[in-house]
Amino acid sequence: MRMLWKNIKGLVGAYELPPTYLSGKEMRNFAFIENAWLAIDNGNVVDFGAMSDFPGITDWSGLDVVDCSGRFVLPAWCDSHTHLVHAAPRGREFLARLEGKSYQEIAAAGGGILNSAKALQQMTEEQLLGDARVRLNQVIQSGTGAIEIKSGYGLTAESELKMLRVISALKKEFNIPIRATFLACHAVPEGDWTAESWTDHVIRELLPEVAKLNLADYVDAFCEKGYFGVENVEALLKAANQLSLSGKVHVNQFNAIGGVQMGIEHGVRSLDHLEELCAEDLEALSENARSAESPVFACALPGCSYFLSIPYSPVRKLMDADVPVALATDFNPGSAPSGNMGRVVQMGMVKMKMHPLEAIAAATINGAAAMGLQHAAGTIVPGRSANLIVTKPMDGLETMGYAFGEELVEKVFIGGLEQ
Ligand code: NIG
Ligand code: FE
């Protein structure tokens, strides 16, 4: 099927030769063509340009001409941090927080990740896959066209492998790029385990198995007081690197304990959360952005800040220091029960003072690169799959931050097909 979209009010992120990512200071210059056209053939982007340079139509056969007046066209969202595979919602814990308990108090009393793990251990692989499929369809409807999904709610070898097999099944079933992350050290399992003994067990038994079965693209850990210390995460990252797996780390969510510098030293792809960023961490990220060939992405998760009422990551400071920033949902039942990237982009603008093009770049080109999908997603490029968002008519891109209650994604296309 051939389509020609005409009179697009603004075409975002379209390149003949796209950059692999945008550094903090470049994000505001994400490609933008006012009054544009876009051609799609057989599910792929074919060509694009400004209406003023439109070459005209020579071959009308089977061509569907669509008038996009007033609308913006964007690359589909690239959500680089999710826990989309999980068990039941945790609304009761939310109620407990409304009654005054903190997220950490609830976790210390056996709620939180341990609560989700207990529920997940009891689910069959089919149930888990069925629920994940429903959620993935939902987030695609809201505009997501590439996604990273973590394990980490298994907390036994058997259940971690079960989660990773479910992610593998989703990869086969869905027509969008999916990255699997083995969240090896998420919480210390109940019983006689300590952070050290579980990390050691993971490194000796589980990680080699996951690598052998080719079930993960990345390895992750929760580096935080009460969870896993810097030494534990460092040992895990070293072991992962030896198996040619690179890392991602949940770090500085509640406390800055040195995980940022350690993660940079071990060549992680991204450092995620960063709600508490000290001067040394910012300097380390900035130095890495200046010098590394493939810099570490700072992945901010505003849905978690919103839902837990904790600080928003200082992305303005990070971008001013030229650090490439990504925005993701953190979709999970405890700290961010929403997989809607439009909401994340909206919070990026309102709560993190991102310019519309910065927030959109963080949620597309940089999100793709933060999960190693820069060749497949995050930009609109001739020859690539047409994974696209068409907005409702809007005054400007700032409407995506301004009209905060409105769903502004009108249509989503994956491989040129409307979802
Ligand atoms: O990224 N911080 C660690 N993990 C998740 C939350 C897990 C949960 O509460 O279930 C996160 O926020
Ligand atoms: Fe997370």
Coordinates of C-alpha atoms and ligand atoms in Angstrom, one line a residue:
M1 CA 0.0 0.0 0.0
R2 CA 1.3 3.5 -1.0
M3 CA 0.5 6.6 1.0
L4 CA 1.3 10.2 0.5
W5 CA 0.7 12.4 3.5
K6 CA 0.5 16.1 2.5
N7 CA 0.3 19.4 4.3
I8 CA 1.8 18.1 7.5
K9 CA 1.9 21.1 9.8
G10 CA 5.2 19.9 11.3
L11 CA 7.3 16.8 10.5
V12 CA 9.6 15.9 13.4
G13 CA 12.7 13.8 13.4
A14 CA 13.0 13.1 9.6
Y15 CA 16.5 12.7 8.2
E16 CA 18.1 11.3 5.1
L17 CA 21.1 10.3 7.3
P18 CA 20.1 10.4 10.9
P19 CA 22.5 11.0 13.8
T20 CA 22.7 8.1 16.2
Y21 CA 21.7 10.3 19.1
L22 CA 21.5 13.9 20.1
S23 CA 23.7 15.3 22.9
G24 CA 22.1 17.5 25.6
K25 CA 22.8 20.7 23.7
E26 CA 21.8 19.3 20.3
M27 CA 18.4 18.0 21.5
R28 CA 16.7 21.3 20.8
N29 CA 17.7 21.0 17.2
F30 CA 15.9 17.8 16.5
A31 CA 14.9 17.9 12.8
F32 CA 11.7 19.8 12.2
I33 CA 10.2 20.6 8.8
E34 CA 7.3 23.0 8.7
N35 CA 4.5 22.3 6.1
A36 CA 5.8 18.9 4.9
W37 CA 5.0 15.8 3.0
L38 CA 5.9 12.2 3.6
A39 CA 5.6 9.2 1.3
I40 CA 5.2 5.6 2.6
D41 CA 5.3 2.4 0.5
N42 CA 4.9 -1.2 1.5
G43 CA 5.2 -0.3 5.2
N44 CA 8.4 1.8 4.9
V45 CA 9.1 5.5 4.7
V46 CA 10.2 6.3 1.2
D47 CA 10.8 10.1 1.0
F48 CA 9.9 13.4 2.7
G49 CA 10.3 17.1 2.3
A50 CA 8.8 20.5 2.5
M51 CA 5.6 21.2 0.6
S52 CA 7.4 24.1 -1.1
D53 CA 9.7 21.5 -2.7
F54 CA 7.0 18.8 -3.4
P55 CA 8.0 17.2 -6.7
G56 CA 4.3 16.3 -7.6
I57 CA 2.8 12.8 -8.2
T58 CA 3.8 10.9 -11.3
D59 CA 2.3 7.5 -10.4
W60 CA -1.2 7.6 -9.0
S61 CA -1.8 3.8 -9.1
G62 CA -2.9 2.5 -5.7
L63 CA -1.9 5.8 -4.0
D64 CA -3.8 6.9 -0.9
V65 CA -3.4 10.7 -0.6
V66 CA -4.0 11.9 3.0
D67 CA -4.4 15.6 4.0
C68 CA -2.7 16.1 7.3
S69 CA -3.6 19.8 7.7
G70 CA -3.1 21.1 11.2
R71 CA -1.4 17.8 12.3
F72 CA 2.2 17.0 13.3
V73 CA 3.9 13.7 12.4
L74 CA 6.5 12.3 14.8
P75 CA 8.5 9.1 15.1
A76 CA 6.7 6.6 17.3
W77 CA 7.8 6.8 21.0
C78 CA 10.8 4.8 22.1
D79 CA 10.3 3.7 25.7
S80 CA 13.7 2.7 26.9
H81 CA 12.8 1.6 30.5
T82 CA 9.8 -0.5 31.4
H83 CA 8.7 -3.4 33.6
L84 CA 5.8 -4.1 31.3
V85 CA 5.8 -7.8 32.2
H86 CA 4.5 -7.9 35.8
A87 CA 1.8 -9.4 38.0
A88 CA -1.2 -7.7 39.5
P89 CA -1.5 -4.0 40.2
R90 CA -0.6 -2.7 43.7
G91 CA -3.4 -0.3 44.3
R92 CA -3.5 -1.2 48.0
E93 CA 0.0 0.0 48.5
F94 CA -1.0 3.3 46.8
L95 CA -3.8 3.5 49.4
A96 CA -1.3 2.9 52.2
R97 CA 0.8 5.8 50.9
L98 CA -2.3 8.0 50.9
E99 CA -2.6 7.1 54.5
G100 CA 0.9 8.3 55.3
K101 CA 3.3 5.3 54.7
S102 CA 6.3 5.9 52.5
Y103 CA 7.3 3.7 49.5
Q104 CA 10.3 2.6 51.5
E105 CA 8.3 1.7 54.6
I106 CA 5.9 -0.4 52.5
A107 CA 8.8 -2.2 50.8
A108 CA 10.5 -2.8 54.2
A109 CA 7.2 -4.4 55.4
G110 CA 7.3 -7.0 52.6
G111 CA 5.3 -4.9 50.0
G112 CA 6.9 -3.4 47.0
I113 CA 9.0 -5.5 44.7
L114 CA 8.7 -8.6 47.0
N115 CA 4.9 -8.3 46.9
S116 CA 5.0 -8.3 43.0
A117 CA 7.5 -11.2 43.0
K118 CA 5.3 -13.4 45.2
A119 CA 2.3 -12.8 42.8
L120 CA 4.4 -13.4 39.7
Q121 CA 6.0 -16.6 41.0
Q122 CA 2.4 -18.0 41.2
M123 CA 1.5 -17.1 37.6
T124 CA 2.0 -19.5 34.7
E125 CA 4.0 -18.4 31.7
E126 CA 0.8 -18.3 29.7
Q127 CA -1.0 -16.0 32.1
L128 CA 2.0 -13.7 32.3
L129 CA 2.3 -13.5 28.5
G130 CA -1.5 -12.9 28.2
D131 CA -1.4 -10.0 30.5
A132 CA 1.8 -8.5 29.0
R133 CA 0.3 -8.8 25.5
V134 CA -2.8 -6.7 26.6
R135 CA -0.5 -4.1 28.1
L136 CA 1.8 -4.0 25.1
N137 CA -1.1 -3.5 22.7
Q138 CA -2.3 -0.7 24.9
V139 CA 1.0 1.2 24.9
I140 CA 1.3 0.7 21.1
Q141 CA -2.2 2.3 20.8
S142 CA -0.8 5.3 22.8
G143 CA 2.1 5.7 20.4
T144 CA 4.9 3.5 21.5
G145 CA 6.8 1.9 18.5
A146 CA 9.9 0.5 20.3
I147 CA 10.3 -0.7 23.9
E148 CA 12.7 -2.1 26.4
I149 CA 11.2 -4.6 28.9
K150 CA 12.9 -5.9 32.1
S151 CA 12.7 -9.0 34.2
G152 CA 13.3 -8.5 37.9
Y153 CA 10.0 -9.5 39.5
G154 CA 11.0 -13.2 39.5
L155 CA 13.5 -13.2 42.3
T156 CA 14.1 -17.0 41.7
A157 CA 16.0 -18.5 38.9
E158 CA 12.9 -20.2 37.6
S159 CA 10.7 -17.1 37.6
E160 CA 13.4 -14.8 36.2
L161 CA 13.8 -17.2 33.3
K162 CA 10.0 -17.3 33.0
M163 CA 9.9 -13.5 32.7
L164 CA 12.7 -13.4 30.1
R165 CA 11.0 -16.2 28.0
V166 CA 7.8 -14.1 28.0
I167 CA 9.8 -11.1 26.7
S168 CA 11.2 -13.3 24.0
A169 CA 7.8 -14.4 23.1
L170 CA 6.6 -10.8 22.8
K171 CA 9.6 -10.1 20.5
K172 CA 8.5 -12.8 18.2
E173 CA 4.8 -11.9 18.3
F174 CA 5.0 -8.1 17.9
N175 CA 6.0 -6.1 14.9
I176 CA 8.0 -3.4 16.9
P177 CA 11.6 -3.6 18.1
I178 CA 11.8 -4.9 21.7
R179 CA 14.8 -5.1 23.9
A180 CA 15.0 -7.5 26.8
T181 CA 16.9 -6.6 30.0
F182 CA 17.8 -9.1 32.7
L183 CA 17.1 -7.1 35.9
A184 CA 19.3 -9.5 37.9
C185 CA 19.5 -7.6 41.2
H186 CA 16.2 -5.9 41.8
A187 CA 15.5 -6.7 45.5
V188 CA 17.0 -9.2 47.9
P189 CA 14.7 -12.2 47.8
E190 CA 13.1 -13.4 51.1
G191 CA 14.7 -16.2 53.0
D192 CA 18.3 -16.4 53.9
W193 CA 19.5 -14.3 51.0
T194 CA 21.7 -11.2 51.5
A195 CA 22.6 -8.6 48.7
E196 CA 26.0 -10.3 48.5
S197 CA 24.8 -13.9 48.4
W198 CA 22.1 -13.2 45.8
T199 CA 24.5 -11.2 43.6
D200 CA 27.0 -14.0 43.9
H201 CA 24.4 -16.6 43.0
V202 CA 23.3 -14.5 40.0
I203 CA 26.8 -14.2 38.7
R204 CA 27.7 -17.8 39.1
E205 CA 24.4 -19.5 38.1
L206 CA 21.8 -17.4 36.5
L207 CA 23.7 -14.9 34.4
P208 CA 25.6 -17.5 32.4
E209 CA 22.3 -19.4 31.8
V210 CA 20.6 -16.2 30.6
A211 CA 23.6 -15.5 28.3
K212 CA 23.7 -19.0 27.0
L213 CA 20.0 -19.0 26.2
N214 CA 20.4 -15.5 24.6
L215 CA 17.5 -14.2 26.6
A216 CA 18.8 -10.7 27.4
D217 CA 20.2 -7.7 25.5
Y218 CA 21.2 -5.8 28.7
V219 CA 21.7 -6.5 32.4
D220 CA 20.4 -4.2 35.1
A221 CA 20.4 -3.7 38.9
F222 CA 18.8 -1.5 41.5
C223 CA 21.7 0.3 43.1
E224 CA 20.2 1.8 46.3
K225 CA 20.4 1.7 50.1
G226 CA 18.4 -1.3 51.3
Y227 CA 18.7 -3.0 47.9
F228 CA 22.1 -3.5 46.2
G229 CA 25.3 -1.6 47.0
V230 CA 27.8 -0.2 44.6
E231 CA 30.2 -3.2 45.1
N232 CA 27.4 -5.7 44.3
V233 CA 26.4 -3.9 41.2
E234 CA 30.0 -3.5 40.1
A235 CA 30.6 -7.2 40.5
L236 CA 27.4 -7.9 38.4
L237 CA 28.4 -5.4 35.6
K238 CA 31.9 -6.9 35.4
A239 CA 30.5 -10.4 35.0
A240 CA 28.0 -9.2 32.4
N241 CA 30.7 -7.4 30.4
Q242 CA 32.7 -10.7 30.4
L243 CA 29.7 -12.3 28.7
S244 CA 29.5 -9.4 26.2
L245 CA 26.4 -8.0 27.8
S246 CA 26.3 -4.3 28.6
G247 CA 24.6 -2.7 31.6
K248 CA 21.9 -0.4 32.6
V249 CA 21.5 0.7 36.2
H250 CA 18.6 1.9 38.4
V251 CA 20.6 4.5 40.3
N252 CA 20.1 7.6 42.5
Q253 CA 16.4 7.1 42.9
F254 CA 16.4 7.9 46.6
N255 CA 20.1 8.3 47.5
A256 CA 23.4 9.2 45.6
I257 CA 25.7 6.4 46.8
G258 CA 28.4 6.3 44.0
G259 CA 26.6 4.2 41.5
V260 CA 26.8 6.8 38.7
Q261 CA 30.6 6.9 38.6
M262 CA 30.9 3.2 38.9
G263 CA 28.3 2.6 36.1
I264 CA 30.2 5.0 33.8
E265 CA 33.5 3.1 34.6
H266 CA 31.9 -0.1 33.5
G267 CA 30.5 1.2 30.2
V268 CA 26.8 1.0 30.9
R269 CA 24.5 2.0 28.1
S270 CA 22.2 4.1 30.4
L271 CA 21.9 5.3 34.0
D272 CA 18.2 5.5 34.9
H273 CA 16.2 7.5 37.5
L274 CA 18.8 10.0 38.7
E275 CA 16.3 11.9 40.8
E276 CA 19.0 12.6 43.4
L277 CA 22.0 13.9 41.5
C278 CA 25.0 15.2 43.4
A279 CA 27.7 17.6 41.9
E280 CA 30.2 14.8 41.4
D281 CA 27.7 12.6 39.5
L282 CA 26.8 15.5 37.2
E283 CA 30.5 16.2 36.6
A284 CA 31.1 12.5 35.9
L285 CA 28.3 12.3 33.4
S286 CA 29.3 15.6 31.7
E287 CA 33.0 14.4 31.4
N288 CA 31.8 11.1 29.9
A289 CA 29.6 13.0 27.4
R290 CA 32.5 15.2 26.4
S291 CA 35.0 12.3 26.0
A292 CA 33.4 9.0 25.3
E293 CA 32.8 7.8 21.8
S294 CA 29.5 6.2 22.9
P295 CA 28.4 8.2 25.9
V296 CA 26.1 7.0 28.7
F297 CA 22.5 8.1 28.4
A298 CA 20.8 9.7 31.4
C299 CA 17.3 8.2 31.4
A300 CA 14.8 10.2 33.4
L301 CA 11.5 8.7 34.6
P302 CA 9.1 11.5 35.4
G303 CA 6.1 9.2 35.9
C304 CA 7.9 7.7 38.9
S305 CA 8.7 11.2 40.3
Y306 CA 5.1 12.2 39.9
F307 CA 3.6 9.0 41.3
L308 CA 5.9 8.8 44.3
S309 CA 6.1 12.5 44.9
I310 CA 9.9 12.5 44.8
P311 CA 12.1 15.0 42.9
Y312 CA 12.2 15.2 39.2
S313 CA 15.6 14.4 37.7
P314 CA 17.5 17.6 36.9
V315 CA 17.4 17.1 33.1
R316 CA 17.9 20.8 32.4
K317 CA 21.3 20.7 34.2
L318 CA 22.1 17.4 32.4
M319 CA 21.3 18.8 29.0
D320 CA 23.2 22.1 29.7
A321 CA 26.2 19.8 30.5
D322 CA 25.7 18.2 27.1
V323 CA 24.6 14.8 28.5
P324 CA 22.3 12.9 26.2
V325 CA 19.0 12.5 27.9
A326 CA 16.2 10.0 27.3
L327 CA 12.7 10.0 28.8
A328 CA 10.9 6.7 29.6
T329 CA 7.8 5.5 31.5
D330 CA 9.3 3.0 34.0
F331 CA 5.9 1.3 33.5
N332 CA 5.6 -0.9 36.7
P333 CA 2.9 -1.6 39.3
G334 CA 4.7 0.1 42.2
S335 CA 6.3 3.4 41.3
A336 CA 4.9 4.2 37.9
P337 CA 1.7 2.4 36.9
S338 CA 1.5 4.0 33.4
G339 CA 3.0 3.1 30.1
N340 CA 1.9 6.3 28.4
M341 CA 4.8 8.1 26.8
G342 CA 2.7 11.1 25.8
R343 CA 2.2 11.8 29.6
V344 CA 6.0 11.4 30.1
V345 CA 6.7 14.0 27.3
Q346 CA 4.1 16.3 28.9
M347 CA 5.8 16.0 32.3
G348 CA 9.2 16.5 30.7
M349 CA 8.0 19.9 29.5
V350 CA 6.0 21.0 32.6
K351 CA 8.0 19.5 35.4
M352 CA 11.5 19.4 33.9
K353 CA 11.5 22.5 31.8
M354 CA 12.3 20.7 28.5
H355 CA 11.6 22.5 25.3
P356 CA 9.0 20.6 23.2
L357 CA 11.7 19.4 20.7
E358 CA 14.0 18.4 23.6
A359 CA 11.3 16.3 25.3
I360 CA 10.3 14.7 21.9
A361 CA 14.0 13.9 21.1
A362 CA 14.4 12.4 24.6
A363 CA 11.3 10.2 23.9
T364 CA 12.3 9.1 20.4
I365 CA 15.9 9.3 19.0
N366 CA 17.6 9.2 22.4
G367 CA 15.2 6.6 23.8
A368 CA 16.0 4.4 20.8
A369 CA 19.8 4.9 21.3
A370 CA 19.5 4.3 25.0
M371 CA 18.4 0.7 24.1
G372 CA 20.8 0.3 21.2
L373 CA 18.0 0.6 18.6
Q374 CA 19.4 3.7 16.9
H375 CA 19.4 1.9 13.5
A376 CA 15.8 0.9 13.7
A377 CA 13.7 3.4 15.6
G378 CA 13.5 7.0 16.9
T379 CA 13.8 8.9 13.6
I380 CA 11.9 9.0 10.3
V381 CA 14.3 7.8 7.6
P382 CA 13.8 6.6 4.0
G383 CA 13.9 2.7 3.9
R384 CA 12.9 2.3 7.6
S385 CA 9.7 0.9 8.9
A386 CA 7.0 3.6 9.1
N387 CA 6.4 3.6 12.9
L388 CA 4.8 7.0 13.2
I389 CA 2.5 9.1 15.3
V390 CA 0.0 11.5 13.7
T391 CA -1.2 14.1 16.2
K392 CA -4.6 15.8 16.5
P393 CA -4.7 19.3 15.0
M394 CA -2.5 21.4 17.3
D395 CA -1.3 25.1 17.4
G396 CA 2.3 23.9 18.0
L397 CA 4.3 21.1 19.6
E398 CA 4.1 22.9 22.9
T399 CA 0.4 21.8 23.0
M400 CA 1.7 18.4 24.0
G401 CA 2.8 19.9 27.2
Y402 CA 0.2 22.6 27.6
A403 CA -3.1 20.7 27.1
F404 CA -2.2 18.3 29.9
G405 CA -5.5 16.4 30.1
E406 CA -5.9 15.7 26.4
E407 CA -4.9 12.7 24.4
L408 CA -3.1 14.3 21.4
V409 CA -2.1 11.2 19.6
E410 CA -4.7 10.8 16.9
K411 CA -3.3 7.8 15.0
V412 CA -0.4 5.4 15.4
F413 CA 1.2 3.6 12.5
I414 CA 3.5 0.5 12.8
G415 CA 5.0 -0.7 9.6
G416 CA 2.7 1.7 7.8
L417 CA -0.4 0.1 9.2
E418 CA -2.8 2.0 11.4
Q419 CA -3.1 0.4 14.9
Ligands
NIG1 O1 12.2 1.5 38.5 N1 13.3 1.1 41.5 C1 13.2 0.0 41.2 N2 12.3 -0.6 40.5 C2 11.1 0.0 40.0 C3 10.0 0.0 40.9 C4 9.6 -1.4 41.4 C5 8.4 -1.5 42.2 O2 8.0 -0.7 43.0 O3 7.7 -2.5 41.9 C6 11.4 1.4 39.4 O4 10.9 2.4 39.9
FE2 FE 12.5 0.8 36.7

